[in-house]
Tab-separated table of N, CA and C in Angstrom:
chain	number	residue	atom	x	y	z
W	123	UNK	N	20.264	15.085	25.623
W	123	UNK	CA	19.325	14.463	24.709
W	123	UNK	C	17.990	15.136	24.864
W	124	UNK	N	17.407	15.519	23.774
W	124	UNK	CA	16.127	16.210	23.736
W	124	UNK	C	14.992	15.233	23.592
W	125	UNK	N	13.966	15.372	24.428
W	125	UNK	CA	12.789	14.518	24.323
W	125	UNK	C	11.677	15.371	23.709
W	126	UNK	N	11.055	14.817	22.686
W	126	UNK	CA	9.975	15.524	22.022
W	126	UNK	C	8.674	14.923	22.488
W	127	UNK	N	7.797	15.740	23.042
W	127	UNK	CA	6.470	15.257	23.491
W	127	UNK	C	5.540	15.263	22.296
W	128	UNK	N	4.725	14.229	22.227
W	128	UNK	CA	3.714	14.189	21.171
W	128	UNK	C	2.558	15.018	21.587
W	129	UNK	N	2.195	15.987	20.700
W	129	UNK	CA	1.098	16.897	20.995
W	129	UNK	C	-0.124	16.429	20.171
W	130	UNK	N	-1.131	15.936	20.840
W	130	UNK	CA	-2.323	15.464	20.171
W	130	UNK	C	-3.060	16.553	19.414
W	131	UNK	N	-2.822	17.771	19.734
W	131	UNK	CA	-3.447	18.890	19.065
W	131	UNK	C	-2.732	19.392	17.823
W	132	UNK	N	-1.526	18.808	17.579
W	132	UNK	CA	-0.735	19.229	16.414
W	132	UNK	C	-1.390	18.747	15.144
W	133	UNK	N	-1.855	19.648	14.311
W	133	UNK	CA	-2.588	19.327	13.121
W	133	UNK	C	-1.677	19.050	11.893
W	134	UNK	N	-0.360	19.160	12.065
W	134	UNK	CA	0.526	18.901	10.931
W	134	UNK	C	0.503	17.371	10.645
W	135	UNK	N	0.746	16.981	9.365
W	135	UNK	CA	0.807	15.579	9.015
W	135	UNK	C	2.045	14.922	9.676
W	136	UNK	N	1.853	13.685	10.138
W	136	UNK	CA	2.937	12.924	10.770
W	136	UNK	C	3.045	11.563	10.123
W	137	UNK	N	4.268	11.025	10.110
W	137	UNK	CA	4.509	9.659	9.726
W	137	UNK	C	4.843	8.870	10.987
W	138	UNK	N	4.123	7.787	11.243
W	138	UNK	CA	4.336	6.952	12.473
W	138	UNK	C	4.966	5.645	11.979
W	139	UNK	N	6.095	5.284	12.603
W	139	UNK	CA	6.794	4.036	12.210
W	139	UNK	C	7.360	3.389	13.469
W	140	UNK	N	7.683	2.118	13.349
W	140	UNK	CA	8.417	1.345	14.375
W	140	UNK	C	7.730	1.471	15.731
W	141	UNK	N	8.487	1.757	16.802
W	141	UNK	CA	7.993	1.781	18.136
W	141	UNK	C	6.903	2.828	18.345
W	142	UNK	N	6.881	3.873	17.562
W	142	UNK	CA	5.815	4.903	17.674
W	142	UNK	C	4.441	4.273	17.473
W	143	UNK	N	4.385	3.231	16.658
W	143	UNK	CA	3.106	2.577	16.416
W	143	UNK	C	2.505	1.956	17.688
W	144	UNK	N	3.390	1.607	18.612
W	144	UNK	CA	2.911	0.989	19.876
W	144	UNK	C	2.215	2.002	20.813
W	145	UNK	N	2.430	3.287	20.554
W	145	UNK	CA	1.771	4.310	21.374
W	145	UNK	C	0.735	5.125	20.585
W	146	UNK	N	0.503	4.777	19.329
W	146	UNK	CA	-0.471	5.462	18.529
W	146	UNK	C	-1.893	5.211	19.078
W	147	UNK	N	-2.628	6.242	19.311
W	147	UNK	CA	-3.999	6.115	19.768
W	147	UNK	C	-4.934	6.852	18.815
W	148	UNK	N	-5.806	6.106	18.092
W	148	UNK	CA	-6.770	6.761	17.195
W	148	UNK	C	-7.595	7.783	17.928
W	149	UNK	N	-7.878	8.860	17.218
W	149	UNK	CA	-8.747	9.890	17.809
W	149	UNK	C	-8.029	10.846	18.733
W	150	UNK	N	-6.793	10.584	19.008
W	150	UNK	CA	-6.046	11.504	19.917
W	150	UNK	C	-5.074	12.382	19.121
W	151	UNK	N	-5.175	12.333	17.810
W	151	UNK	CA	-4.296	13.165	16.964
W	151	UNK	C	-5.163	14.044	16.104
W	152	UNK	N	-4.805	15.328	16.107
W	152	UNK	CA	-5.632	16.329	15.380
W	152	UNK	C	-5.354	16.269	13.894
W	153	UNK	N	-4.182	15.914	13.468
W	153	UNK	CA	-3.812	16.022	12.068
W	153	UNK	C	-3.844	14.714	11.341
W	154	UNK	N	-3.579	14.781	10.022
W	154	UNK	CA	-3.531	13.594	9.177
W	154	UNK	C	-2.294	12.738	9.497
W	155	UNK	N	-2.441	11.464	9.437
W	155	UNK	CA	-1.366	10.520	9.846
W	155	UNK	C	-1.126	9.443	8.778
W	156	UNK	N	0.128	9.068	8.614
W	156	UNK	CA	0.502	7.934	7.780
W	156	UNK	C	1.187	6.938	8.759
W	157	UNK	N	0.702	5.730	8.767
W	157	UNK	CA	1.282	4.656	9.615
W	157	UNK	C	1.976	3.679	8.685
W	158	UNK	N	3.218	3.274	9.017
W	158	UNK	CA	4.020	2.380	8.121
W	158	UNK	C	4.430	1.097	8.840
W	159	UNK	N	3.486	0.235	9.192
W	159	UNK	CA	3.879	-1.017	9.871
W	159	UNK	C	4.335	-2.130	8.910
W	160	UNK	N	5.255	-2.925	9.397
W	160	UNK	CA	5.517	-4.186	8.762
W	160	UNK	C	4.507	-5.159	9.319
W	161	UNK	N	4.444	-6.430	8.834
W	161	UNK	CA	3.367	-7.298	9.291
W	161	UNK	C	3.335	-7.563	10.811
W	162	UNK	N	4.467	-7.619	11.467
W	162	UNK	CA	4.513	-7.838	12.925
W	162	UNK	C	3.949	-6.619	13.666
W	163	UNK	N	4.322	-5.420	13.199
W	163	UNK	CA	3.798	-4.209	13.832
W	163	UNK	C	2.299	-4.060	13.578
W	164	UNK	N	1.901	-4.410	12.345
W	164	UNK	CA	0.470	-4.388	12.006
W	164	UNK	C	-0.302	-5.338	12.888
W	165	UNK	N	0.216	-6.533	13.118
W	165	UNK	CA	-0.473	-7.522	14.001
W	165	UNK	C	-0.593	-6.975	15.428
W	166	UNK	N	0.431	-6.386	15.956
W	166	UNK	CA	0.332	-5.786	17.310
W	166	UNK	C	-0.673	-4.668	17.374
W	167	UNK	N	-0.689	-3.817	16.351
W	167	UNK	CA	-1.650	-2.725	16.307
W	167	UNK	C	-3.044	-3.225	16.221
W	168	UNK	N	-3.263	-4.171	15.344
W	168	UNK	CA	-4.585	-4.768	15.141
W	168	UNK	C	-5.054	-5.518	16.403
W	169	UNK	N	-4.156	-6.264	17.025
W	169	UNK	CA	-4.485	-6.951	18.286
W	169	UNK	C	-4.934	-5.987	19.359
W	170	UNK	N	-4.326	-4.817	19.383
W	170	UNK	CA	-4.644	-3.786	20.409
W	170	UNK	C	-5.950	-3.067	20.041
W	171	UNK	N	-6.145	-2.786	18.754
W	171	UNK	CA	-7.280	-1.928	18.327
W	171	UNK	C	-8.516	-2.635	17.824
W	172	UNK	N	-8.343	-3.934	17.452
W	172	UNK	CA	-9.451	-4.639	16.781
W	172	UNK	C	-9.756	-5.946	17.422
W	173	UNK	N	-8.867	-6.910	17.386
W	173	UNK	CA	-9.112	-8.238	17.832
W	173	UNK	C	-7.809	-8.898	18.283
W	174	UNK	N	-7.749	-9.385	19.573
W	174	UNK	CA	-6.457	-9.908	20.076
W	174	UNK	C	-5.911	-11.143	19.327
W	175	UNK	N	-6.707	-11.684	18.416
W	175	UNK	CA	-6.259	-12.903	17.736
W	175	UNK	C	-5.376	-12.587	16.494
W	176	UNK	N	-5.173	-11.298	16.188
W	176	UNK	CA	-4.331	-10.931	15.074
W	176	UNK	C	-2.909	-11.365	15.307
W	177	UNK	N	-2.271	-11.982	14.301
W	177	UNK	CA	-0.867	-12.389	14.337
W	177	UNK	C	-0.224	-11.945	13.028
W	178	UNK	N	1.078	-12.010	12.964
W	178	UNK	CA	1.778	-11.699	11.693
W	178	UNK	C	1.330	-12.623	10.555
W	179	UNK	N	1.114	-13.895	10.890
W	179	UNK	CA	0.672	-14.853	9.892
W	179	UNK	C	-0.710	-14.488	9.356
W	180	UNK	N	-1.586	-14.040	10.244
W	180	UNK	CA	-2.935	-13.663	9.800
W	180	UNK	C	-2.842	-12.414	8.916
W	181	UNK	N	-1.998	-11.472	9.265
W	181	UNK	CA	-1.821	-10.268	8.436
W	181	UNK	C	-1.334	-10.694	7.073
W	182	UNK	N	-0.317	-11.564	7.048
W	182	UNK	CA	0.219	-11.997	5.754
W	182	UNK	C	-0.769	-12.794	4.897
W	183	UNK	N	-1.682	-13.538	5.575
W	183	UNK	CA	-2.636	-14.335	4.856
W	183	UNK	C	-3.678	-13.519	4.135
W	184	UNK	N	-3.962	-12.287	4.622
W	184	UNK	CA	-4.906	-11.410	3.899
W	184	UNK	C	-4.515	-9.970	4.176
W	185	UNK	N	-3.465	-9.587	3.442
W	185	UNK	CA	-2.837	-8.251	3.617
W	185	UNK	C	-3.834	-7.137	3.302
W	186	UNK	N	-4.638	-7.303	2.284
W	186	UNK	CA	-5.604	-6.251	1.936
W	186	UNK	C	-6.604	-6.043	3.065
W	187	UNK	N	-7.131	-7.128	3.611
W	187	UNK	CA	-8.085	-7.027	4.695
W	187	UNK	C	-7.430	-6.351	5.967
W	188	UNK	N	-6.198	-6.769	6.218
W	188	UNK	CA	-5.455	-6.223	7.337
W	188	UNK	C	-5.277	-4.675	7.167
W	189	UNK	N	-4.866	-4.269	5.946
W	189	UNK	CA	-4.682	-2.859	5.660
W	189	UNK	C	-6.009	-2.058	5.809
W	190	UNK	N	-7.035	-2.606	5.244
W	190	UNK	CA	-8.351	-1.954	5.329
W	190	UNK	C	-8.850	-1.894	6.783
W	191	UNK	N	-8.611	-2.912	7.559
W	191	UNK	CA	-9.007	-2.884	8.995
W	191	UNK	C	-8.235	-1.852	9.737
W	192	UNK	N	-6.942	-1.726	9.438
W	192	UNK	CA	-6.131	-0.728	10.088
W	192	UNK	C	-6.628	0.675	9.723
W	193	UNK	N	-6.983	0.920	8.496
W	193	UNK	CA	-7.542	2.203	8.057
W	193	UNK	C	-8.795	2.507	8.876
W	194	UNK	N	-9.707	1.516	8.972
W	194	UNK	CA	-10.951	1.681	9.728
W	194	UNK	C	-10.687	1.992	11.202
W	195	UNK	N	-9.739	1.317	11.812
W	195	UNK	CA	-9.494	1.442	13.271
W	195	UNK	C	-8.683	2.685	13.604
W	196	UNK	N	-7.867	3.188	12.632
W	196	UNK	CA	-6.943	4.297	12.962
W	196	UNK	C	-7.371	5.630	12.339
W	197	UNK	N	-8.057	5.572	11.239
W	197	UNK	CA	-8.369	6.808	10.483
W	197	UNK	C	-7.204	7.339	9.716
W	198	UNK	N	-6.125	6.577	9.617
W	198	UNK	CA	-4.844	7.011	8.979
W	198	UNK	C	-4.698	6.345	7.578
W	199	UNK	N	-3.791	6.919	6.807
W	199	UNK	CA	-3.329	6.233	5.600
W	199	UNK	C	-2.374	5.120	6.136
W	200	UNK	N	-2.556	3.957	5.609
W	200	UNK	CA	-1.735	2.786	6.041
W	200	UNK	C	-0.780	2.393	4.913
W	201	UNK	N	0.488	2.223	5.233
W	201	UNK	CA	1.477	1.661	4.306
W	201	UNK	C	1.892	0.338	4.972
W	202	UNK	N	1.316	-0.743	4.466
W	202	UNK	CA	1.651	-2.072	5.025
W	202	UNK	C	2.821	-2.625	4.199
W	203	UNK	N	3.986	-2.565	4.869
W	203	UNK	CA	5.240	-2.960	4.195
W	203	UNK	C	5.269	-4.446	3.934
W	204	UNK	N	6.055	-4.842	2.974
W	204	UNK	CA	6.232	-6.242	2.650
W	204	UNK	C	6.179	-6.459	1.144
W	205	UNK	N	6.239	-7.699	0.719
W	205	UNK	CA	6.131	-7.986	-0.715
W	205	UNK	C	4.791	-7.464	-1.252
W	206	UNK	N	4.896	-6.544	-2.195
W	206	UNK	CA	3.669	-5.881	-2.678
W	206	UNK	C	3.138	-4.915	-1.622
W	207	UNK	N	3.997	-3.967	-1.210
W	207	UNK	CA	3.594	-3.004	-0.203
W	207	UNK	C	2.259	-2.382	-0.571
W	208	UNK	N	1.378	-2.293	0.456
W	208	UNK	CA	0.043	-1.763	0.228
W	208	UNK	C	-0.041	-0.378	0.824
W	209	UNK	N	-0.663	0.541	0.072
W	209	UNK	CA	-1.049	1.845	0.576
W	209	UNK	C	-2.551	1.879	0.569
W	210	UNK	N	-3.135	2.156	1.717
W	210	UNK	CA	-4.627	2.096	1.881
W	210	UNK	C	-5.118	3.375	2.567
W	211	UNK	N	-6.248	3.831	2.036
W	211	UNK	CA	-6.966	4.940	2.638
W	211	UNK	C	-8.457	4.528	2.695
W	212	UNK	N	-9.329	5.340	3.281
W	212	UNK	CA	-10.716	4.991	3.280
W	212	UNK	C	-11.303	4.801	1.890
W	213	UNK	N	-10.775	5.570	0.918
W	213	UNK	CA	-11.363	5.554	-0.471
W	213	UNK	C	-10.684	4.641	-1.441
W	214	UNK	N	-9.417	4.250	-1.165
W	214	UNK	CA	-8.694	3.494	-2.205
W	214	UNK	C	-7.587	2.674	-1.576
W	215	UNK	N	-7.068	1.773	-2.415
W	215	UNK	CA	-5.982	0.886	-1.985
W	215	UNK	C	-5.061	0.693	-3.182
W	216	UNK	N	-3.781	0.819	-2.963
W	216	UNK	CA	-2.778	0.615	-4.049
W	216	UNK	C	-1.771	-0.385	-3.634
W	217	UNK	N	-1.265	-1.101	-4.611
W	217	UNK	CA	-0.185	-2.095	-4.342
W	217	UNK	C	1.039	-1.751	-5.138
W	218	UNK	N	2.170	-1.687	-4.506
W	218	UNK	CA	3.410	-1.365	-5.193
W	218	UNK	C	3.765	-2.464	-6.181
W	219	UNK	N	4.221	-2.037	-7.376
W	219	UNK	CA	4.637	-3.003	-8.417
W	219	UNK	C	6.158	-3.012	-8.553
W	220	UNK	N	6.841	-2.192	-7.819
W	220	UNK	CA	8.299	-2.175	-7.816
W	220	UNK	C	8.781	-2.603	-6.428
W	221	UNK	N	10.037	-2.820	-6.311
W	221	UNK	CA	10.604	-3.202	-5.054
W	221	UNK	C	10.719	-4.692	-4.972
W	222	UNK	N	11.617	-5.162	-4.084
W	222	UNK	CA	11.807	-6.590	-4.009
W	222	UNK	C	12.587	-6.923	-2.780
W	223	UNK	N	13.263	-8.089	-2.767
W	223	UNK	CA	13.928	-8.607	-1.600
W	223	UNK	C	15.036	-7.684	-1.074
W	224	UNK	N	15.558	-6.820	-1.937
W	224	UNK	CA	16.667	-5.938	-1.475
W	224	UNK	C	16.153	-4.999	-0.360
W	225	UNK	N	14.845	-4.790	-0.297
W	225	UNK	CA	14.270	-3.902	0.702
W	225	UNK	C	13.977	-4.632	2.017
W	226	UNK	N	14.287	-5.927	2.070
W	226	UNK	CA	14.024	-6.694	3.304
W	226	UNK	C	15.277	-6.774	4.121
W	227	UNK	N	15.800	-5.607	4.471
W	227	UNK	CA	16.959	-5.601	5.356
W	227	UNK	C	16.807	-4.508	6.398
W	228	UNK	N	17.534	-4.619	7.504
W	228	UNK	CA	17.384	-3.681	8.624
W	228	UNK	C	17.557	-2.273	8.170
W	229	UNK	N	16.678	-1.446	8.587
W	229	UNK	CA	16.790	0.021	8.327
W	229	UNK	C	16.118	0.518	7.083
W	230	UNK	N	15.758	-0.378	6.160
W	230	UNK	CA	15.137	0.128	4.962
W	230	UNK	C	13.716	0.677	5.203
W	231	UNK	N	13.077	0.179	6.251
W	231	UNK	CA	11.773	0.726	6.628
W	231	UNK	C	11.944	2.171	7.182
W	232	UNK	N	13.054	2.414	7.854
W	232	UNK	CA	13.334	3.798	8.303
W	232	UNK	C	13.529	4.714	7.122
W	233	UNK	N	14.229	4.204	6.070
W	233	UNK	CA	14.434	4.981	4.841
W	233	UNK	C	13.081	5.255	4.227
W	234	UNK	N	12.175	4.269	4.217
W	234	UNK	CA	10.844	4.492	3.668
W	234	UNK	C	10.083	5.552	4.445
W	235	UNK	N	10.086	5.463	5.780
W	235	UNK	CA	9.401	6.474	6.570
W	235	UNK	C	9.926	7.862	6.286
W	236	UNK	N	11.245	7.985	6.204
W	236	UNK	CA	11.858	9.269	5.879
W	236	UNK	C	11.494	9.741	4.487
W	237	UNK	N	11.407	8.828	3.528
W	237	UNK	CA	11.029	9.204	2.174
W	237	UNK	C	9.598	9.686	2.142
W	238	UNK	N	8.673	9.021	2.819
W	238	UNK	CA	7.282	9.494	2.909
W	238	UNK	C	7.231	10.835	3.599
W	239	UNK	N	8.014	10.975	4.664
W	239	UNK	CA	8.025	12.297	5.356
W	239	UNK	C	8.484	13.387	4.422
W	240	UNK	N	9.529	13.145	3.668
W	240	UNK	CA	10.019	14.141	2.691
W	240	UNK	C	8.964	14.466	1.662
W	241	UNK	N	8.261	13.404	1.160
W	241	UNK	CA	7.170	13.651	0.202
W	241	UNK	C	6.035	14.449	0.843
W	242	UNK	N	5.760	14.179	2.094
W	242	UNK	CA	4.739	14.926	2.823
W	242	UNK	C	5.118	16.409	2.919
W	243	UNK	N	6.387	16.666	3.225
W	243	UNK	CA	6.832	18.010	3.314
W	243	UNK	C	6.695	18.749	1.996
W	244	UNK	N	6.884	18.029	0.884
W	244	UNK	CA	6.769	18.626	-0.426
W	244	UNK	C	5.321	18.767	-0.875
W	245	UNK	N	4.431	17.879	-0.463
W	245	UNK	CA	3.086	17.797	-1.045
W	245	UNK	C	1.967	18.029	-0.043
W	246	UNK	N	2.226	18.325	1.216
W	246	UNK	CA	1.210	18.388	2.224
W	246	UNK	C	0.085	19.364	1.809
W	247	UNK	N	0.380	20.404	1.078
W	247	UNK	CA	-0.642	21.349	0.715
W	247	UNK	C	-1.274	21.032	-0.637
W	248	UNK	N	-0.785	19.997	-1.296
W	248	UNK	CA	-1.330	19.578	-2.587
W	248	UNK	C	-2.701	18.935	-2.338
W	249	UNK	N	-3.566	18.942	-3.349
W	249	UNK	CA	-4.941	18.407	-3.187
W	249	UNK	C	-4.978	16.997	-2.673
W	250	UNK	N	-4.126	16.142	-3.199
W	250	UNK	CA	-4.094	14.738	-2.759
W	250	UNK	C	-2.928	14.484	-1.804
W	251	UNK	N	-2.540	15.437	-1.013
W	251	UNK	CA	-1.305	15.466	-0.255
W	251	UNK	C	-0.922	14.214	0.457
W	252	UNK	N	-1.721	13.735	1.365
W	252	UNK	CA	-1.339	12.562	2.188
W	252	UNK	C	-1.269	11.318	1.340
W	253	UNK	N	-2.285	11.060	0.559
W	253	UNK	CA	-2.305	9.853	-0.328
W	253	UNK	C	-1.147	9.892	-1.317
W	254	UNK	N	-0.989	11.031	-1.974
W	254	UNK	CA	0.102	11.172	-2.960
W	254	UNK	C	1.467	10.987	-2.314
W	255	UNK	N	1.670	11.612	-1.152
W	255	UNK	CA	2.946	11.486	-0.467
W	255	UNK	C	3.246	10.034	-0.126
W	256	UNK	N	2.290	9.285	0.333
W	256	UNK	CA	2.490	7.879	0.703
W	256	UNK	C	2.794	7.092	-0.589
W	257	UNK	N	2.011	7.304	-1.623
W	257	UNK	CA	2.186	6.505	-2.852
W	257	UNK	C	3.566	6.818	-3.515
W	258	UNK	N	3.882	8.095	-3.649
W	258	UNK	CA	5.102	8.469	-4.240
W	258	UNK	C	6.293	8.027	-3.410
W	259	UNK	N	6.190	8.193	-2.083
W	259	UNK	CA	7.225	7.730	-1.193
W	259	UNK	C	7.499	6.251	-1.343
W	260	UNK	N	6.433	5.422	-1.353
W	260	UNK	CA	6.590	3.985	-1.524
W	260	UNK	C	7.223	3.657	-2.860
W	261	UNK	N	6.743	4.322	-3.931
W	261	UNK	CA	7.258	4.056	-5.246
W	261	UNK	C	8.713	4.403	-5.415
W	262	UNK	N	9.078	5.623	-4.991
W	262	UNK	CA	10.449	6.061	-5.124
W	262	UNK	C	11.390	5.183	-4.286
W	263	UNK	N	10.924	4.803	-3.081
W	263	UNK	CA	11.710	3.922	-2.237
W	263	UNK	C	11.949	2.529	-2.922
W	264	UNK	N	10.864	2.042	-3.519
W	264	UNK	CA	10.972	0.755	-4.239
W	264	UNK	C	11.917	0.842	-5.422
W	265	UNK	N	11.845	1.949	-6.182
W	265	UNK	CA	12.761	2.144	-7.306
W	265	UNK	C	14.214	2.213	-6.848
W	266	UNK	N	14.411	2.876	-5.714
W	266	UNK	CA	15.758	2.972	-5.122
W	266	UNK	C	16.244	1.584	-4.701
W	267	UNK	N	15.402	0.784	-4.105
W	267	UNK	CA	15.749	-0.588	-3.768
W	267	UNK	C	16.086	-1.423	-5.004
W	268	UNK	N	15.319	-1.265	-6.025
W	268	UNK	CA	15.579	-2.033	-7.256
W	268	UNK	C	16.889	-1.607	-7.907
W	269	UNK	N	17.292	-0.346	-7.730
W	269	UNK	CA	18.528	0.185	-8.355
W	269	UNK	C	19.767	-0.118	-7.518
W	270	UNK	N	19.563	-0.643	-6.301
W	270	UNK	CA	20.738	-0.920	-5.479
W	270	UNK	C	21.624	-1.947	-6.165
W	271	UNK	N	22.939	-1.682	-6.183
W	271	UNK	CA	23.829	-2.535	-6.979
W	271	UNK	C	24.179	-3.824	-6.320
W	272	UNK	N	23.783	-4.089	-5.128
W	272	UNK	CA	24.256	-5.285	-4.361
W	272	UNK	C	23.095	-6.152	-3.941
W	273	UNK	N	23.352	-7.463	-3.904
W	273	UNK	CA	22.389	-8.373	-3.322
W	273	UNK	C	22.379	-8.246	-1.798
W	274	UNK	N	23.433	-7.781	-1.256
W	274	UNK	CA	23.539	-7.534	0.220
W	274	UNK	C	23.250	-6.069	0.490
W	275	UNK	N	22.063	-5.634	0.153
W	275	UNK	CA	21.712	-4.200	0.246
W	275	UNK	C	21.577	-3.762	1.685
W	276	UNK	N	22.157	-2.633	1.962
W	276	UNK	CA	22.003	-1.992	3.297
W	276	UNK	C	21.060	-0.791	3.145
W	277	UNK	N	20.509	-0.325	4.213
W	277	UNK	CA	19.656	0.852	4.179
W	277	UNK	C	20.358	2.024	3.542
W	278	UNK	N	21.632	2.210	3.813
W	278	UNK	CA	22.383	3.303	3.209
W	278	UNK	C	22.514	3.163	1.704
W	279	UNK	N	22.544	1.939	1.190
W	279	UNK	CA	22.534	1.745	-0.270
W	279	UNK	C	21.245	2.249	-0.872
W	280	UNK	N	20.106	1.939	-0.226
W	280	UNK	CA	18.801	2.384	-0.681
W	280	UNK	C	18.730	3.912	-0.634
W	281	UNK	N	19.161	4.473	0.489
W	281	UNK	CA	19.143	5.924	0.610
W	281	UNK	C	19.986	6.598	-0.445
W	282	UNK	N	21.153	6.002	-0.773
W	282	UNK	CA	22.016	6.564	-1.809
W	282	UNK	C	21.338	6.601	-3.212
W	283	UNK	N	20.425	5.658	-3.440
W	283	UNK	CA	19.746	5.556	-4.719
W	283	UNK	C	18.545	6.470	-4.831
W	284	UNK	N	18.123	7.075	-3.725
W	284	UNK	CA	16.875	7.880	-3.735
W	284	UNK	C	16.875	9.057	-4.718
W	285	UNK	N	17.962	9.855	-4.816
W	285	UNK	CA	17.905	10.958	-5.789
W	285	UNK	C	17.645	10.529	-7.251
W	286	UNK	N	18.346	9.444	-7.641
W	286	UNK	CA	18.133	8.952	-9.006
W	286	UNK	C	16.718	8.389	-9.201
W	287	UNK	N	16.250	7.702	-8.161
W	287	UNK	CA	14.899	7.130	-8.221
W	287	UNK	C	13.859	8.241	-8.283
W	288	UNK	N	14.036	9.284	-7.576
W	288	UNK	CA	13.115	10.381	-7.603
W	288	UNK	C	13.175	11.052	-8.989
W	289	UNK	N	14.332	11.195	-9.595
W	289	UNK	CA	14.430	11.783	-10.926
W	289	UNK	C	13.703	10.857	-11.932
W	290	UNK	N	13.916	9.549	-11.843
W	290	UNK	CA	13.238	8.616	-12.771
W	290	UNK	C	11.733	8.726	-12.624
W	291	UNK	N	11.252	8.783	-11.369
W	291	UNK	CA	9.820	8.867	-11.109
W	291	UNK	C	9.285	10.195	-11.668
W	292	UNK	N	10.019	11.278	-11.459
W	292	UNK	CA	9.573	12.603	-11.935
W	292	UNK	C	9.494	12.650	-13.458
W	293	UNK	N	10.393	11.901	-14.140
W	293	UNK	CA	10.349	11.869	-15.649
W	293	UNK	C	9.259	10.937	-16.112
W	294	UNK	N	8.707	10.137	-15.221
W	294	UNK	CA	7.611	9.252	-15.599
W	294	UNK	C	8.062	7.832	-15.884
W	295	UNK	N	9.349	7.541	-15.687
W	295	UNK	CA	9.837	6.162	-15.923
W	295	UNK	C	9.170	5.250	-14.896
W	296	UNK	N	8.264	4.455	-15.378
W	296	UNK	CA	7.573	3.431	-14.585
W	296	UNK	C	6.573	3.998	-13.608
W	297	UNK	N	6.429	5.327	-13.521
W	297	UNK	CA	5.483	5.889	-12.559
W	297	UNK	C	4.041	5.552	-12.980
W	298	UNK	N	3.813	5.402	-14.253
W	298	UNK	CA	2.440	5.044	-14.685
W	298	UNK	C	1.975	3.719	-14.181
W	299	UNK	N	2.903	2.873	-13.758
W	299	UNK	CA	2.546	1.560	-13.226
W	299	UNK	C	2.088	1.660	-11.751
W	300	UNK	N	2.430	2.794	-11.102
W	300	UNK	CA	2.068	2.958	-9.652
W	300	UNK	C	0.899	3.854	-9.534
W	301	UNK	N	-0.043	3.599	-8.646
W	301	UNK	CA	-0.180	2.282	-8.025
W	301	UNK	C	-1.073	1.384	-8.815
W	302	UNK	N	-1.017	0.141	-8.578
W	302	UNK	CA	-2.009	-0.790	-9.104
W	302	UNK	C	-3.207	-0.682	-8.126
W	303	UNK	N	-4.271	-0.068	-8.617
W	303	UNK	CA	-5.353	0.358	-7.665
W	303	UNK	C	-6.471	-0.648	-7.645
W	304	UNK	N	-7.055	-0.826	-6.484
W	304	UNK	CA	-8.201	-1.691	-6.288
W	304	UNK	C	-9.280	-0.864	-5.556
W	305	UNK	N	-10.485	-1.047	-5.925
W	305	UNK	CA	-11.591	-0.397	-5.247
W	305	UNK	C	-12.472	-1.457	-4.593
W	306	UNK	N	-13.155	-1.054	-3.607
W	306	UNK	CA	-14.115	-1.935	-2.984
W	306	UNK	C	-13.648	-2.550	-1.704
């Protein structure tokens, strides 16, 4: 088994998800980062970096505030998963308009992190690289979840729908609805 050491001087863009969020240290990473917490992970990160009173319930009660606080504390693009997934940066905030309960099953967050990573690999050198990769990754993942044929959706079902979802997004089907942007 190969162990990969995290190199704080590595300037390549990274996606941080799941247990990696528990070891993320702001300011110790040279490159751009995308963090993809669900509300429980967001609460743990906020409790460690901001205020120990953060809980999942508090994150859920004001998701936009939680996402903005995470951006301030981490310097990263934040993808706060959940109903109306939020993508936040220092300059803007977007809310997913696709996706639904089919994405609330084990492993679908891993599919999302991989989708964002794939978009990063495709767009990292583009002018809006990190923001665009996060937004497109969230949107394509949501379209894939919506296209899943079963109410008992598995992560593999979502992954299987990704190529078609990417094609629909590239053709513009519903892409104009993403993101619903808020400023301020």
